[in-house]
PDB file of N, CA, C and O in Angstrom:
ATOM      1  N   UNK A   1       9.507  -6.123  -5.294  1.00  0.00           N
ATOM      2  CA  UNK A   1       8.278  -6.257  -6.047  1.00  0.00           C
ATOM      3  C   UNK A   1       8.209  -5.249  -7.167  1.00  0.00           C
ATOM      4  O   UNK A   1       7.328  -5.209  -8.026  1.00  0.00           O
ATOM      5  N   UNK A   2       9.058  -4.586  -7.076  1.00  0.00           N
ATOM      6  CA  UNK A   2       8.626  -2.981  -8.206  1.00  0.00           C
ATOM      7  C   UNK A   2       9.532  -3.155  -9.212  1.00  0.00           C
ATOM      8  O   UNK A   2       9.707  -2.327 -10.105  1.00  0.00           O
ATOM      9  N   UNK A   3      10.323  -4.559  -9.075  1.00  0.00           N
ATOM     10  CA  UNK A   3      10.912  -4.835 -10.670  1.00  0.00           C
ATOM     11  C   UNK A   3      10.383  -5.881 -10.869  1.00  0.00           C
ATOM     12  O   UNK A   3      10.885  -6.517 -11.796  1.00  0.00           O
ATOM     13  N   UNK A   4       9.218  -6.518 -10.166  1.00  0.00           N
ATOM     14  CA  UNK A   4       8.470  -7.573 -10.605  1.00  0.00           C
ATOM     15  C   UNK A   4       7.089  -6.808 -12.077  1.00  0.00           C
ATOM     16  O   UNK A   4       6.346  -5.828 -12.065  1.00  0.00           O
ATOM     17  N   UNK A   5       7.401  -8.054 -13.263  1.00  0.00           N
ATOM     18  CA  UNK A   5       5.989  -7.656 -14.190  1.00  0.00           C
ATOM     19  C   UNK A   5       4.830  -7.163 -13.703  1.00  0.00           C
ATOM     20  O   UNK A   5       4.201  -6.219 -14.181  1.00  0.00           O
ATOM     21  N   UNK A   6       4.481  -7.960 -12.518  1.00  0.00           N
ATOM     22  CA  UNK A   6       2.590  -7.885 -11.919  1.00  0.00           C
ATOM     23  C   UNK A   6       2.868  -6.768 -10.883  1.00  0.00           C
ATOM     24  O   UNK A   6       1.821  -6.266 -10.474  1.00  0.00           O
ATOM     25  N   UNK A   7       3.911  -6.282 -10.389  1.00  0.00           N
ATOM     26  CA  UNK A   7       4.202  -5.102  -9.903  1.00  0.00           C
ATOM     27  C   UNK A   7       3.090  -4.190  -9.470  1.00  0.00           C
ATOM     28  O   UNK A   7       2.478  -4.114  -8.405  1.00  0.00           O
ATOM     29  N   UNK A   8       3.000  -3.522 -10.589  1.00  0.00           N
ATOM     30  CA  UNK A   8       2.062  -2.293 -11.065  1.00  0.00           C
ATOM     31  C   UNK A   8       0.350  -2.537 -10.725  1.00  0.00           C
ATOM     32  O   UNK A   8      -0.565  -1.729 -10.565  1.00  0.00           O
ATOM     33  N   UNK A   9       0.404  -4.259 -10.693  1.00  0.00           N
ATOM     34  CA  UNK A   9      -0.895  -4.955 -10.614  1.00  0.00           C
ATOM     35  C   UNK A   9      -1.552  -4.654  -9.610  1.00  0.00           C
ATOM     36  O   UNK A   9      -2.591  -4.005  -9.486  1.00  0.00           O
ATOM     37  N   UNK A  10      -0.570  -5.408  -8.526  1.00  0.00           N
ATOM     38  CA  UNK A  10      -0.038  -5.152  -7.239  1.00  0.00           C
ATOM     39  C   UNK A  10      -0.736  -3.901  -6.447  1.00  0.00           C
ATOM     40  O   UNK A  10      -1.661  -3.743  -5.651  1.00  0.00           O
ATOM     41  N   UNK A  11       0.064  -3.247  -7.001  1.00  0.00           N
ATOM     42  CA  UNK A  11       0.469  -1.899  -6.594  1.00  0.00           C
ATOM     43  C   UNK A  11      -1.488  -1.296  -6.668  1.00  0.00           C
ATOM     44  O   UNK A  11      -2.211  -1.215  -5.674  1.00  0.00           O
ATOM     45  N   UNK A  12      -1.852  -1.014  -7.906  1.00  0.00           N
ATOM     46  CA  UNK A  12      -3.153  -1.117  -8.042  1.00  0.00           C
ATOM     47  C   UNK A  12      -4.177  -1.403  -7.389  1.00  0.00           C
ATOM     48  O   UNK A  12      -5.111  -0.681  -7.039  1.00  0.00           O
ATOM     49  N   UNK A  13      -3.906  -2.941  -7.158  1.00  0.00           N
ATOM     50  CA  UNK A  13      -4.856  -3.218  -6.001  1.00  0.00           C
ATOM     51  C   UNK A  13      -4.877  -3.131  -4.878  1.00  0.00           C
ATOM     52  O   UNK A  13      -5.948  -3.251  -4.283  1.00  0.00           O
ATOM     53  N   UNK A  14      -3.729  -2.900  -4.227  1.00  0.00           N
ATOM     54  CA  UNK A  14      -3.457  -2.145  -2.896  1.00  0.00           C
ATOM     55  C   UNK A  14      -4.321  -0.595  -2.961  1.00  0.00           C
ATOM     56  O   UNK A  14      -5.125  -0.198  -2.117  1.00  0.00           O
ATOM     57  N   UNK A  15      -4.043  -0.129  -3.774  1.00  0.00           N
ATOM     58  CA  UNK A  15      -4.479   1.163  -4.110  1.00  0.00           C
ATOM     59  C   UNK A  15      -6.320   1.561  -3.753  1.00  0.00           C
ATOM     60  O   UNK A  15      -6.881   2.314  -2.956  1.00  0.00           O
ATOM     61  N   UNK A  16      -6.754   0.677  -4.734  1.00  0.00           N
ATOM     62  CA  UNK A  16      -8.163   0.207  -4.621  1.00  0.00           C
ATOM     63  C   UNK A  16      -8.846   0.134  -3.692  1.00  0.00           C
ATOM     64  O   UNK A  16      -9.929   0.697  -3.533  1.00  0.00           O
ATOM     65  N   UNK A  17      -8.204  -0.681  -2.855  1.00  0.00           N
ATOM     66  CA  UNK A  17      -8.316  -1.433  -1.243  1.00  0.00           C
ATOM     67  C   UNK A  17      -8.701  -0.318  -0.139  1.00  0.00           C
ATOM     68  O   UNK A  17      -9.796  -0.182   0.408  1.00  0.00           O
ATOM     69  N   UNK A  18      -7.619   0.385   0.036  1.00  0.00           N
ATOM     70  CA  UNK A  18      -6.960   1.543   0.731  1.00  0.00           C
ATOM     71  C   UNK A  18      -7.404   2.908   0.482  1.00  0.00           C
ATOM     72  O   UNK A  18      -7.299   3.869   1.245  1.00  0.00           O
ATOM     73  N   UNK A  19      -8.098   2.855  -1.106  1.00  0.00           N
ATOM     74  CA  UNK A  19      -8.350   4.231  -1.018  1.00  0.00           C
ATOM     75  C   UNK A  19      -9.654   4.975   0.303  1.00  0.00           C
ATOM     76  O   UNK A  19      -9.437   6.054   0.854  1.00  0.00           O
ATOM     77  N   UNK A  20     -10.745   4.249   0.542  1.00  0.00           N
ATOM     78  CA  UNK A  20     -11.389   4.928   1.861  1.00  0.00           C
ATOM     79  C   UNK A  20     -10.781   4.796   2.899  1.00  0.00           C
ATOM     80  O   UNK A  20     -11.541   5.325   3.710  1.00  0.00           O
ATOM     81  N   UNK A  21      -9.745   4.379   3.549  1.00  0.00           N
ATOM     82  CA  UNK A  21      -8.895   3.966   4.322  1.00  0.00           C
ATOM     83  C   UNK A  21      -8.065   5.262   4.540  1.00  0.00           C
ATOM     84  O   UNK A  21      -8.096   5.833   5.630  1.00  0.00           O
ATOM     85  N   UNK A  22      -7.238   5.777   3.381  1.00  0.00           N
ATOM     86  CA  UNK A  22      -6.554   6.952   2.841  1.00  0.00           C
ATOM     87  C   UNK A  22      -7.480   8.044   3.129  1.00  0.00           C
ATOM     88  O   UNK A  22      -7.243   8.520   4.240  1.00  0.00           O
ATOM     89  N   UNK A  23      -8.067   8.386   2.763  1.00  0.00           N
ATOM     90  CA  UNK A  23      -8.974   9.698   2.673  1.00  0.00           C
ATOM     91  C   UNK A  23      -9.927   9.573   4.079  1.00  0.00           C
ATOM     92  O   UNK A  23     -10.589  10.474   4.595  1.00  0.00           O
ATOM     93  N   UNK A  24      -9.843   8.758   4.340  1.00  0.00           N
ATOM     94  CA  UNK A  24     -10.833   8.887   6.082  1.00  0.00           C
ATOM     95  C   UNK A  24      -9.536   9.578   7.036  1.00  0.00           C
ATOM     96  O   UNK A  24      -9.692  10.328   8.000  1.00  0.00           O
ATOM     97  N   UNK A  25      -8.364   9.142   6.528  1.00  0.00           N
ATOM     98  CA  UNK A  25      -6.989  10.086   7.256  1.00  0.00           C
ATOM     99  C   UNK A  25      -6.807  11.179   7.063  1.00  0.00           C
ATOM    100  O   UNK A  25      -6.351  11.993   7.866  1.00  0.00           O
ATOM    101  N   UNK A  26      -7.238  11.422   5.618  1.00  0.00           N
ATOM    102  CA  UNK A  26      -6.886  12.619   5.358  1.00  0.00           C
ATOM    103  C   UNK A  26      -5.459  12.701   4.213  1.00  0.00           C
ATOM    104  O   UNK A  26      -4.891  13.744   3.889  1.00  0.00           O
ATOM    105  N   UNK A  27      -5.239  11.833   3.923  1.00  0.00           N
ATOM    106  CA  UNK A  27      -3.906  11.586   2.879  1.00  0.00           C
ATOM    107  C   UNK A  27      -4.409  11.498   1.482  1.00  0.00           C
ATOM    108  O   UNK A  27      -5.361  10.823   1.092  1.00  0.00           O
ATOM    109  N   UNK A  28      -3.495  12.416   0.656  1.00  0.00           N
ATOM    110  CA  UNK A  28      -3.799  12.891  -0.856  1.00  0.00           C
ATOM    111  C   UNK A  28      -3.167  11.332  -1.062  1.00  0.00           C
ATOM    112  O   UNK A  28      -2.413  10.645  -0.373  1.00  0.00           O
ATOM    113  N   UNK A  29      -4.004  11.073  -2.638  1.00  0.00           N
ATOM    114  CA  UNK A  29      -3.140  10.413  -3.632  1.00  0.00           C
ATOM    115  C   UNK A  29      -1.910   9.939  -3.764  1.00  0.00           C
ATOM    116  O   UNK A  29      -1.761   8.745  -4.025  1.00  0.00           O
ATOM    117  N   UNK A  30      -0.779  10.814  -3.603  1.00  0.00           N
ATOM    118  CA  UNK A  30       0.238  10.909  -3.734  1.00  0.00           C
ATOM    119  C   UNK A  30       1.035  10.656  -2.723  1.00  0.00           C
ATOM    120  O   UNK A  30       2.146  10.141  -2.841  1.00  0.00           O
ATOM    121  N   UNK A  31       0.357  11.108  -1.356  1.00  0.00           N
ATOM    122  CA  UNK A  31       0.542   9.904  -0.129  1.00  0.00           C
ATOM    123  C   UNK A  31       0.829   8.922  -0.460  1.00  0.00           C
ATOM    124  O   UNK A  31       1.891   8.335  -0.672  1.00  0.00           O
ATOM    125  N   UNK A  32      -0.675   8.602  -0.543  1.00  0.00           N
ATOM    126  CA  UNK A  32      -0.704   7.088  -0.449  1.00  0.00           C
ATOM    127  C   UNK A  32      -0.097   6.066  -1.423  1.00  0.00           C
ATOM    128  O   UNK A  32       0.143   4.922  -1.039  1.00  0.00           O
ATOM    129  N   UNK A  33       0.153   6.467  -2.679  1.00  0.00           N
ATOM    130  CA  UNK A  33       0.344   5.671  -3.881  1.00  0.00           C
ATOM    131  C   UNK A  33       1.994   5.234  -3.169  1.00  0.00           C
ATOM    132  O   UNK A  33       2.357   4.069  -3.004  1.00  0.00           O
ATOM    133  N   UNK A  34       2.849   6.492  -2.811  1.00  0.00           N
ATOM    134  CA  UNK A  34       4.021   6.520  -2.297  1.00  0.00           C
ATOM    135  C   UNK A  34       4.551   5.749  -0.763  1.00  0.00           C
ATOM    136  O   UNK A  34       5.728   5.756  -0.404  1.00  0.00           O
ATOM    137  N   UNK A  35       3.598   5.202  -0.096  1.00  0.00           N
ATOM    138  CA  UNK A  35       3.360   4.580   1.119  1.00  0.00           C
ATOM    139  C   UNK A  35       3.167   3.005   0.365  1.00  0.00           C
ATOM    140  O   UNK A  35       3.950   2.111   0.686  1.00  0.00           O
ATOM    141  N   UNK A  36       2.050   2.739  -0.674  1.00  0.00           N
ATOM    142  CA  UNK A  36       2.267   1.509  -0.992  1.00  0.00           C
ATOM    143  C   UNK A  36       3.256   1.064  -2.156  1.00  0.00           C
ATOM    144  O   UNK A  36       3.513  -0.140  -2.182  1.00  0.00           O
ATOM    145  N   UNK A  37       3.729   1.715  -2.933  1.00  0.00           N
ATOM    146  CA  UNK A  37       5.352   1.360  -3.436  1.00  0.00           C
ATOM    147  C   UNK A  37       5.687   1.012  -2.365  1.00  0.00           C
ATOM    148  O   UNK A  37       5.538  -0.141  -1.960  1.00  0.00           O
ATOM    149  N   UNK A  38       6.172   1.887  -1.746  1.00  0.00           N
ATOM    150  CA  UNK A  38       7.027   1.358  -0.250  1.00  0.00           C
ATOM    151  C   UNK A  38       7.037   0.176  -0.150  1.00  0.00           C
ATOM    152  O   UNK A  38       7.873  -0.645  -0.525  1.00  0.00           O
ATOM    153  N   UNK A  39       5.728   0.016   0.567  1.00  0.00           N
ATOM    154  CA  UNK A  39       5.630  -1.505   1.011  1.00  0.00           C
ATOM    155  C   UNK A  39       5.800  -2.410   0.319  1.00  0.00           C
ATOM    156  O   UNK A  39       6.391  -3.383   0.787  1.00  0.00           O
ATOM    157  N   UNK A  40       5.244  -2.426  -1.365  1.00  0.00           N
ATOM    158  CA  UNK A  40       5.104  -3.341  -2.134  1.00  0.00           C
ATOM    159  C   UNK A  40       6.418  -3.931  -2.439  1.00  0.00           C
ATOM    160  O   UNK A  40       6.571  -5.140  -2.611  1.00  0.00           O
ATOM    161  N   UNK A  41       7.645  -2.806  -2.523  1.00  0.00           N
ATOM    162  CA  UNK A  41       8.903  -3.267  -2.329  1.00  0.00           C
ATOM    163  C   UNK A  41       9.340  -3.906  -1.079  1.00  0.00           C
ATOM    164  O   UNK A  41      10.209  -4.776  -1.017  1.00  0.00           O
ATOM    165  N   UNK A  42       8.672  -3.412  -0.068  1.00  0.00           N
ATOM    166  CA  UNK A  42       9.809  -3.700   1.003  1.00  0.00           C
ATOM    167  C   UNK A  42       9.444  -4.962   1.363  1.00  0.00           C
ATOM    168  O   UNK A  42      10.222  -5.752   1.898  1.00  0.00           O
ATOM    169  N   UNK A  43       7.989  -5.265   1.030  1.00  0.00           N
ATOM    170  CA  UNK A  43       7.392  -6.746   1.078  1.00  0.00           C
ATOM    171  C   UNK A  43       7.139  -7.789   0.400  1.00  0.00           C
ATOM    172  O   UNK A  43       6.248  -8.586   0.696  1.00  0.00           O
ATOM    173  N   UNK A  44       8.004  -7.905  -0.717  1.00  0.00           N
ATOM    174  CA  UNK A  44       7.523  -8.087  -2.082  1.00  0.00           C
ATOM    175  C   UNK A  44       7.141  -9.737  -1.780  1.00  0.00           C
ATOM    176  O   UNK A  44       6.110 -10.131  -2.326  1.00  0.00           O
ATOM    177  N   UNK A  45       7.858 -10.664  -0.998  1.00  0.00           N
ATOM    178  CA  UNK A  45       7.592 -11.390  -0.435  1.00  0.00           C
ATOM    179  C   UNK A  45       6.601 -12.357   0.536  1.00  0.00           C
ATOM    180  O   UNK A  45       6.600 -13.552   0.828  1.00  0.00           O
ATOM    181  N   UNK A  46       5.692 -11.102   0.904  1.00  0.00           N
ATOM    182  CA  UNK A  46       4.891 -11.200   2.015  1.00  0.00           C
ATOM    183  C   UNK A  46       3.369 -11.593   1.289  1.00  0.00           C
ATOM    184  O   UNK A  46       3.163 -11.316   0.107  1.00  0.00           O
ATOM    185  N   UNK A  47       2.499 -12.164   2.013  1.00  0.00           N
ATOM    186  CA  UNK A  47       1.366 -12.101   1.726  1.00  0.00           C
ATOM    187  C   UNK A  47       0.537 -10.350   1.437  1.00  0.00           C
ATOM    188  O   UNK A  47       0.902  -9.320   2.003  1.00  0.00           O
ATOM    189  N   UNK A  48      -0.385 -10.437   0.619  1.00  0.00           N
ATOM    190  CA  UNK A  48      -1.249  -9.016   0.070  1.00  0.00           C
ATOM    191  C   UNK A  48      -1.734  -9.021   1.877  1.00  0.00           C
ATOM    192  O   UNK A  48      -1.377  -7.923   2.303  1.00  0.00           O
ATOM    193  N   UNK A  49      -2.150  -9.538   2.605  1.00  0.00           N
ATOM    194  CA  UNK A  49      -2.707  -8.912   4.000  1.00  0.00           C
ATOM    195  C   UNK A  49      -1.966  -8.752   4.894  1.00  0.00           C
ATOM    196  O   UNK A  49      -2.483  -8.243   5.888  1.00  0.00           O
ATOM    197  N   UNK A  50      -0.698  -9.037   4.965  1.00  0.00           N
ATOM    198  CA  UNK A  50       0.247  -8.984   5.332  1.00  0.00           C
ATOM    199  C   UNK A  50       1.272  -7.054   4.912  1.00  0.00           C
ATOM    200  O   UNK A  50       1.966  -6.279   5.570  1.00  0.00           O
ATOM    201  N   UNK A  51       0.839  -7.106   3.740  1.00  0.00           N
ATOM    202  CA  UNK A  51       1.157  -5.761   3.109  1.00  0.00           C
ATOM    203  C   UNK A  51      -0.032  -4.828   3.119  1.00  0.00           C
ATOM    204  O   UNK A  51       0.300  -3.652   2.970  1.00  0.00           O
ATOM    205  N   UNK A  52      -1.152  -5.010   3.235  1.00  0.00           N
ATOM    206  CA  UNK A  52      -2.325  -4.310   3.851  1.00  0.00           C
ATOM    207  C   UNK A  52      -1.787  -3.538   5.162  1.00  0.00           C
ATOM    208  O   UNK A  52      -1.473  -2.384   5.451  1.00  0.00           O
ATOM    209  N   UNK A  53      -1.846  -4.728   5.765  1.00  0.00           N
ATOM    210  CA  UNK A  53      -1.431  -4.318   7.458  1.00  0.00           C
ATOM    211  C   UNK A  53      -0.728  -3.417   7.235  1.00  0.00           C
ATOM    212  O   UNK A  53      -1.279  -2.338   7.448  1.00  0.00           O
ATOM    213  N   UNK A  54       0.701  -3.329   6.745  1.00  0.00           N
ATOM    214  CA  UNK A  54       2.068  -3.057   6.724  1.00  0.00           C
ATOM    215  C   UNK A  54       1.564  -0.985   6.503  1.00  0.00           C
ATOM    216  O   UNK A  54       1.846   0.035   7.133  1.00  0.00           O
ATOM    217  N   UNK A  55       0.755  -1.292   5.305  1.00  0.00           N
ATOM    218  CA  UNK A  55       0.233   0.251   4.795  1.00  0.00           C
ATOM    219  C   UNK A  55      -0.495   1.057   5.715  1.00  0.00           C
ATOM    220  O   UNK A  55      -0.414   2.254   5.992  1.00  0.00           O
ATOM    221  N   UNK A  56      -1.487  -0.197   6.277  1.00  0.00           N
ATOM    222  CA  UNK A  56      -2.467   0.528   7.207  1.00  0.00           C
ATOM    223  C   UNK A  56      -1.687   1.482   8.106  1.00  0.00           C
ATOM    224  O   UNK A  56      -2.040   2.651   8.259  1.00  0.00           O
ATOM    225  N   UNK A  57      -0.807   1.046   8.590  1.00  0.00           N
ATOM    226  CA  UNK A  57      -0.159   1.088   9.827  1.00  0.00           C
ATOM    227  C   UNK A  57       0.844   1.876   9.372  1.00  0.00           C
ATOM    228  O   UNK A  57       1.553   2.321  10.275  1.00  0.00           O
ATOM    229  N   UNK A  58       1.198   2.261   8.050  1.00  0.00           N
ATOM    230  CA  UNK A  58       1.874   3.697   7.852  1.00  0.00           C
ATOM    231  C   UNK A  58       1.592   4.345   7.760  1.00  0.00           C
ATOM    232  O   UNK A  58       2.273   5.370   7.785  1.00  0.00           O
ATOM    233  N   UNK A  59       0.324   4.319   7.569  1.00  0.00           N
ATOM    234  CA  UNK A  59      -0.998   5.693   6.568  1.00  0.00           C
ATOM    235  C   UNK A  59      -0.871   6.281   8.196  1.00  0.00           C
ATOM    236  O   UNK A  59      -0.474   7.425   8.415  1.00  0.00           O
ATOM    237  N   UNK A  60      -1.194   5.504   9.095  1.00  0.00           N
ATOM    238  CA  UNK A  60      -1.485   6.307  10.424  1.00  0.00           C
ATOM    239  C   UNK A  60      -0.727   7.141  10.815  1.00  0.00           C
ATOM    240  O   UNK A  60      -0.999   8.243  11.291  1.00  0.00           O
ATOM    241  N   UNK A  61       0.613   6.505  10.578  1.00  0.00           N
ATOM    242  CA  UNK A  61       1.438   7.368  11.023  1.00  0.00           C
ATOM    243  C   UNK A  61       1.799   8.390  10.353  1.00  0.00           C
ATOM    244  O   UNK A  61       2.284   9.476  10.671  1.00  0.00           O
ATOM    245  N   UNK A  62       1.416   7.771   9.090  1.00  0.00           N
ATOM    246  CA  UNK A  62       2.052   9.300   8.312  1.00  0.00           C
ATOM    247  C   UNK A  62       1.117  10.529   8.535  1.00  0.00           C
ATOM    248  O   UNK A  62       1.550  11.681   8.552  1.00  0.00           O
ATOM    249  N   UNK A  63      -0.582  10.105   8.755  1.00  0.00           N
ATOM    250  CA  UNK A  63      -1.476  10.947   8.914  1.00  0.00           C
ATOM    251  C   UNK A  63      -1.408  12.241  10.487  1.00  0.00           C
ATOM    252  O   UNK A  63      -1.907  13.362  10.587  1.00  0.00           O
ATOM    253  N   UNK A  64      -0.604  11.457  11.450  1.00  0.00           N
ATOM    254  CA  UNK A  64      -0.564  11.816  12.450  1.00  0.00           C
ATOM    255  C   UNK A  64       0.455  13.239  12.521  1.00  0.00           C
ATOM    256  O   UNK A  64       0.637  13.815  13.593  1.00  0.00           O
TER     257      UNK A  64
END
């Protein structure tokens, strides 16, 4: 997804989504922006709630 044009779009609105999500964990910015690249690549395929999930469920862990 991160050599896709709408990429960045993407990426954005994940961002958006996630940010009270992020900060109720306790994860800077830079966390998180770096958690959904991740995904956005690794899922580029997948449905946006499908890649929600995918983040949610790293943020935790990464928060832990």
């Amino acid at each position: 997804m991160a050599d896709q044009p709408n990429a960045g779009v993407a990426i954005q609105h994940m961002m958006r989504r996630l940010d009270g999500f992020a900060r109720g964990l306790g994860l800077d910015e830079a966390a998180t922006r770096q958690i959904v690249e991740k995904v956005a690549a690794d899922m580029a395929d997948q449905p946006d709630e499908e890649r929600m999930i995918e983040a949610r469920t790293r943020m935790i862990v990464a928060s832990a």
